[in-house]
Coordinates of C-alpha atoms in Angstrom, one line a residue:
M1343 CA -0.1 0.1 -0.2
I1344 CA 1.4 3.5 -0.9
T1345 CA 0.1 6.6 0.7
Q1346 CA 0.3 9.5 -1.8
D1347 CA -1.3 13.0 -2.3
M1348 CA -3.0 12.7 -5.6
T1349 CA -6.0 14.1 -7.3
S1350 CA -6.0 11.7 -10.1
I1351 CA -4.6 8.3 -11.3
D1352 CA -4.1 6.7 -14.6
P1353 CA -7.6 5.1 -15.3
K1354 CA -6.0 2.6 -17.8
S1355 CA -4.4 0.9 -14.8
P1356 CA -6.6 -1.5 -13.0
R1357 CA -4.3 -1.9 -10.1
N1358 CA -4.6 1.8 -9.2
V1359 CA -7.5 2.5 -7.2
M1360 CA -7.7 5.9 -5.3
I1361 CA -9.8 6.3 -2.2
K1362 CA -10.9 9.8 -1.4
P1363 CA -9.3 11.7 1.9
E1364 CA -11.2 10.8 4.9
V1365 CA -11.2 12.5 8.3
Q1366 CA -9.2 10.6 10.8
T1367 CA -11.4 9.1 13.4
H1368 CA -8.5 7.4 15.5
W1369 CA -8.1 10.3 17.9
G1370 CA -11.1 12.0 19.3
W1371 CA -12.2 14.3 22.2
W1372 CA -9.9 12.3 24.8
V1373 CA -6.8 13.4 22.7
V1374 CA -8.4 16.9 22.4
L1375 CA -8.5 17.4 26.0
Y1376 CA -5.2 15.9 26.6
I1377 CA -3.5 18.3 24.2
F1378 CA -5.5 21.2 25.9
L1379 CA -5.0 20.4 29.5
A1380 CA -1.4 19.4 29.2
G1381 CA -0.6 22.6 27.4
L1382 CA -2.6 24.7 29.8
G1383 CA -0.9 23.2 33.0
A1384 CA 2.5 23.5 31.5
G1385 CA 1.9 27.0 30.6
T1386 CA 0.4 27.9 33.9
F1387 CA 3.4 26.2 35.7
L1388 CA 5.9 28.1 33.4
F1389 CA 4.7 31.5 33.9
S1390 CA 4.0 30.9 37.6
F1391 CA 7.7 29.7 38.1
I1392 CA 9.0 32.8 36.3
M1393 CA 7.0 35.0 38.7
L1394 CA 8.3 33.2 41.8
F1395 CA 11.9 33.4 40.3
M1396 CA 11.5 37.1 39.7
D1397 CA 9.9 37.4 43.2
K1398 CA 6.6 39.1 41.8
L1399 CA 3.0 38.2 42.2
T1400 CA 4.0 35.5 44.4
D1401 CA 0.6 34.7 45.9
P1402 CA -1.1 33.6 42.7
A1403 CA 2.3 32.2 41.6
R1404 CA 2.3 29.7 44.4
I1405 CA -1.0 28.5 43.4
G1406 CA -0.2 28.4 39.8
V1407 CA 2.8 26.2 40.3
F1408 CA 0.5 23.7 42.1
I1409 CA -2.4 23.9 39.8
G1410 CA -0.2 23.3 36.7
P1411 CA 1.0 19.8 37.3
I1412 CA -2.5 18.9 38.4
L1413 CA -3.9 19.9 35.0
V1414 CA -1.2 18.0 33.2
S1415 CA -2.1 15.0 35.3
I1416 CA -5.7 15.1 34.4
G1417 CA -4.7 15.5 30.7
A1418 CA -2.5 12.4 31.2
F1419 CA -5.4 10.7 32.3
M1420 CA -7.5 11.7 29.2
L1421 CA -4.8 10.2 27.3
L1422 CA -4.9 7.0 29.2
L1423 CA -8.5 6.8 28.6
D1424 CA -7.9 7.2 24.8
L1425 CA -5.5 4.1 25.0
G1426 CA -8.3 2.0 26.4
S1427 CA -6.3 -0.4 28.4
P1428 CA -4.2 0.0 31.5
L1429 CA -1.9 -2.6 30.0
R1430 CA -1.1 -0.4 26.9
A1431 CA -0.4 2.4 29.1
F1432 CA 2.1 0.4 31.1
R1433 CA 3.9 -0.8 28.0
L1434 CA 4.7 2.8 27.1
F1435 CA 7.1 2.9 29.9
T1436 CA 8.4 -0.8 29.3
T1437 CA 9.0 -0.9 25.6
R1438 CA 12.3 0.8 25.7
S1439 CA 12.9 0.1 22.0
T1440 CA 10.3 2.5 20.9
W1441 CA 11.4 5.7 22.8
K1442 CA 13.7 6.6 20.0
T1443 CA 10.9 6.8 17.2
S1444 CA 7.6 7.3 19.3
W1445 CA 6.7 10.8 20.6
L1446 CA 3.9 9.0 22.5
V1447 CA 6.5 7.0 24.6
R1448 CA 8.8 10.1 24.9
G1449 CA 5.7 12.3 26.0
S1450 CA 5.0 9.7 28.6
Y1451 CA 8.3 10.0 30.2
I1452 CA 8.3 13.9 29.8
L1453 CA 4.9 14.2 31.3
T1454 CA 5.7 11.8 34.2
I1455 CA 9.0 13.7 35.2
F1456 CA 7.4 17.2 34.8
V1457 CA 4.4 16.1 37.2
I1458 CA 6.8 14.7 39.9
L1459 CA 9.3 17.6 39.7
S1460 CA 6.6 20.5 39.6
L1461 CA 4.4 18.9 42.2
A1462 CA 7.4 18.2 44.5
Y1463 CA 8.3 22.2 44.0
G1464 CA 4.6 23.1 44.3
L1465 CA 4.1 21.2 47.5
L1466 CA 7.3 22.7 49.3
P1467 CA 6.8 26.4 49.3
W1468 CA 9.3 26.8 52.0
L1469 CA 11.8 25.6 49.8
Q1470 CA 10.9 27.8 46.9
A1471 CA 13.3 30.6 47.6
S1472 CA 16.3 28.5 48.5
A1473 CA 18.9 27.5 46.0
L1474 CA 17.7 23.9 46.0
G1475 CA 14.0 25.0 45.5
K1476 CA 15.0 27.3 42.7
G1477 CA 17.2 24.4 41.0
L1478 CA 14.2 22.1 41.3
G1479 CA 11.8 24.6 39.9
L1480 CA 14.3 25.3 37.1
V1481 CA 14.5 21.6 35.8
A1482 CA 10.6 21.6 36.2
A1483 CA 10.4 24.6 34.0
I1484 CA 12.5 23.0 31.4
F1485 CA 10.3 20.0 31.4
A1486 CA 7.4 22.2 31.3
L1487 CA 8.9 23.7 27.9
L1488 CA 8.9 19.9 26.7
V1489 CA 5.3 19.5 27.8
L1490 CA 4.3 22.7 25.8
V1491 CA 5.8 21.3 22.4
E1492 CA 5.1 17.5 22.9
P1493 CA 1.5 17.4 21.8
G1494 CA 2.3 19.1 18.5
L1495 CA 5.2 16.8 18.1
L1496 CA 2.9 13.9 18.7
L1497 CA 0.6 15.0 16.0
A1498 CA 3.3 16.6 13.7
V1499 CA 5.1 13.2 13.1
N1500 CA 2.0 11.7 11.6
N1501 CA 3.0 11.5 7.8
S1502 CA -0.3 10.4 6.5
I1503 CA -2.1 13.4 7.7
P1504 CA -0.6 16.6 6.1
L1505 CA -2.6 19.1 8.2
W1506 CA -0.5 17.9 11.2
N1507 CA 2.8 16.9 9.6
T1508 CA 4.6 20.2 9.8
S1509 CA 7.2 21.8 12.0
A1510 CA 4.7 24.8 12.4
L1511 CA 2.3 22.9 14.4
P1512 CA 4.4 22.6 17.6
A1513 CA 5.2 26.1 17.5
L1514 CA 1.5 27.1 17.1
F1515 CA 0.6 24.9 20.2
F1516 CA 3.3 26.2 22.1
F1517 CA 2.4 29.8 22.0
S1518 CA -1.3 29.0 22.3
A1519 CA -0.7 27.0 25.4
L1520 CA 1.5 29.5 26.8
N1521 CA -1.2 32.1 26.2
A1522 CA -3.8 29.9 27.8
G1523 CA -1.5 29.3 31.0
I1524 CA -1.2 33.0 31.3
A1525 CA -4.9 33.4 31.0
L1526 CA -5.4 31.1 33.8
F1527 CA -2.7 32.7 36.0
V1528 CA -4.6 36.1 35.5
L1529 CA -7.9 34.3 36.6
I1530 CA -5.8 33.1 39.7
S1531 CA -4.7 36.4 40.4
L1532 CA -8.3 37.8 40.5
A1533 CA -8.5 36.1 44.0
F1534 CA -6.0 38.5 45.4
P1535 CA -7.4 41.9 44.8
T1536 CA -5.2 43.7 47.5
T1537 CA -2.0 42.3 46.1
I1538 CA -2.6 42.7 42.3
G1539 CA -2.9 46.4 41.2
V1540 CA -3.3 48.3 38.0
A1541 CA 0.5 48.2 37.2
E1542 CA 0.4 44.4 37.5
F1543 CA -2.6 43.9 35.4
Q1544 CA -1.2 46.2 32.7
L1545 CA 2.1 44.4 32.8
M1546 CA 0.2 41.1 31.7
A1547 CA -1.9 42.8 29.2
Y1548 CA 1.3 43.7 27.5
I1549 CA 2.5 40.1 27.8
N1550 CA -0.7 38.8 26.5
I1551 CA -0.5 41.3 23.7
V1552 CA 2.7 40.2 22.5
I1553 CA 2.0 36.3 22.9
L1554 CA -1.5 36.7 21.0
I1555 CA 0.1 38.7 18.1
V1556 CA 2.8 36.1 17.9
T1557 CA 0.1 33.2 18.0
L1558 CA -1.7 35.0 15.1
V1559 CA 1.3 35.1 13.0
V1560 CA 2.2 31.7 13.5
L1561 CA -1.4 30.4 12.9
A1562 CA -1.4 32.2 9.5
S1563 CA 2.1 31.0 8.7
F1564 CA 1.0 27.3 9.6
L1565 CA -2.1 27.7 7.2
E1566 CA 0.0 29.0 4.4
I1567 CA 2.4 26.3 4.9
V1568 CA 0.0 23.5 5.0
K1569 CA -2.2 24.8 2.0
E1570 CA 0.9 24.6 -0.3
T1571 CA 1.8 21.0 0.5
G1572 CA -1.0 19.4 -1.6
S1573 CA -4.7 19.0 -2.3
T1574 CA -5.4 17.0 0.6
A1575 CA -3.8 19.7 3.1
A1576 CA -5.8 22.3 1.3
L1577 CA -8.9 20.5 1.8
S1578 CA -7.9 20.0 5.4
V1579 CA -7.3 23.7 5.7
R1580 CA -10.8 24.4 4.2
L1581 CA -12.5 22.0 6.8
L1582 CA -10.5 23.5 9.6
L1583 CA -11.7 27.1 8.6
S1584 CA -15.4 26.5 9.1
P1585 CA -17.4 29.6 9.9
S1586 CA -17.8 28.4 13.6
F1587 CA -14.1 28.0 13.9
V1588 CA -13.2 31.4 12.4
R1589 CA -16.1 33.0 14.5
W1590 CA -15.2 31.2 17.9
G1591 CA -11.7 30.0 17.6
I1592 CA -9.9 33.0 15.8
Q1593 CA -12.1 35.9 16.2
G1594 CA -13.6 35.1 19.7
G1595 CA -10.4 33.2 21.0
M1596 CA -7.8 35.5 19.7
L1597 CA -8.8 38.9 18.1
A1598 CA -11.4 39.7 20.7
P1599 CA -9.0 39.1 23.6
L1600 CA -6.3 41.1 22.0
A1601 CA -8.6 43.8 21.6
I1602 CA -9.5 43.7 25.3
F1603 CA -5.9 43.5 26.4
I1604 CA -5.0 46.6 24.3
L1605 CA -7.8 48.4 26.1
C1606 CA -6.6 46.9 29.4
A1607 CA -3.1 48.3 28.8
I1608 CA -4.5 51.9 28.9
V1609 CA -7.5 51.8 31.1
P1610 CA -6.6 53.2 34.7
D1611 CA -9.5 51.7 36.6
V1612 CA -8.6 48.5 38.3
V1613 CA -12.2 47.5 38.6
D1614 CA -12.8 47.7 34.8
I1615 CA -9.4 45.8 34.4
R1616 CA -10.5 42.9 36.5
F1617 CA -14.0 42.7 34.6
F1618 CA -12.1 42.8 31.2
Y1619 CA -9.6 40.2 32.2
V1620 CA -12.2 37.8 33.2
V1621 CA -13.7 38.2 29.7
A1622 CA -10.6 38.1 27.8
S1623 CA -9.1 35.1 29.8
L1624 CA -12.2 32.9 29.4
L1625 CA -12.1 33.8 25.6
I1626 CA -8.5 32.7 25.4
L1627 CA -9.2 29.3 27.3
S1628 CA -12.2 28.5 25.1
G1629 CA -10.4 29.6 21.9
G1630 CA -7.4 27.2 22.6
L1631 CA -9.8 24.3 23.1
I1632 CA -11.7 25.0 19.9
L1633 CA -8.2 25.3 18.2
R1634 CA -7.1 22.0 19.3
A1635 CA -10.5 20.2 18.7
G1636 CA -10.7 21.8 15.1
M1637 CA -6.9 20.7 14.4
V1638 CA -7.7 17.0 15.6
N1639 CA -11.1 16.8 14.0
S1640 CA -9.8 18.3 10.5
G1641 CA -7.1 16.0 9.9
L1642 CA -7.5 14.2 6.7
R1643 CA -5.6 11.3 5.7
L1644 CA -3.7 11.2 2.3
P1645 CA -5.4 9.1 -0.3
V1646 CA -4.5 5.4 -0.3
I1647 CA -3.2 3.9 -3.8
S1648 CA -3.3 0.1 -3.9

């Protein structure tokens, strides 16, 4: 069997039969939730650790470094549900010969190490200011970076689905997950109204503006790159860019929060900022989930020539 991206074949050859591209059905909502929660948790931990390392916004940051690995653990559980069998999950850790070629196996190790290190860091707040605690947090942050890109790599190595099979996908998931993690950190910060003022909110607004712009640029580049790789890829892009995806994933999940954060960067009233931040953060979180659902559900397999 040969997998090719072809729109036509020689009709005179009886052996060449083309099957039209079909939407992949192997990975569904469990994988979507895994990709979303793993990125969200890693992004939340990473930004919270940076705040603790800089000794800024320490109250919400201490909660963020604890919530981050919890979300990643829930995401990993979703992946286990997709595997369907505890034995299959156990084999991910015992089949050593596949770790060099399988991002599913590599990801299992990365997730496990990250959860262990980040939970140890989050559960021992009295060590966070020490050299040992900072070292532990730094190693956990490095693994958080790996968790941020791992879901994109897990999809990108699939050669039969051109929508995923591009190096731009891990970058897109990375920035989108980091943006979602900061959005969750902002929501956590709202529980500390006496310690988070206008200056801090405006700083986070500037950070969100930059990351949202980068995410939009990476998304546009991703779509252009994929469209040029063949007819199946172009069809996947058209399927992805459905009216609901554009409305809720791009306009609602990226452009609207970007406009709100620009407004937050100049509004002096902290009460108004808190309200706007709640709206923008919820839009970012929902948009991130829609982005991943659209990416997974729009994956078309290349035509199979037999």
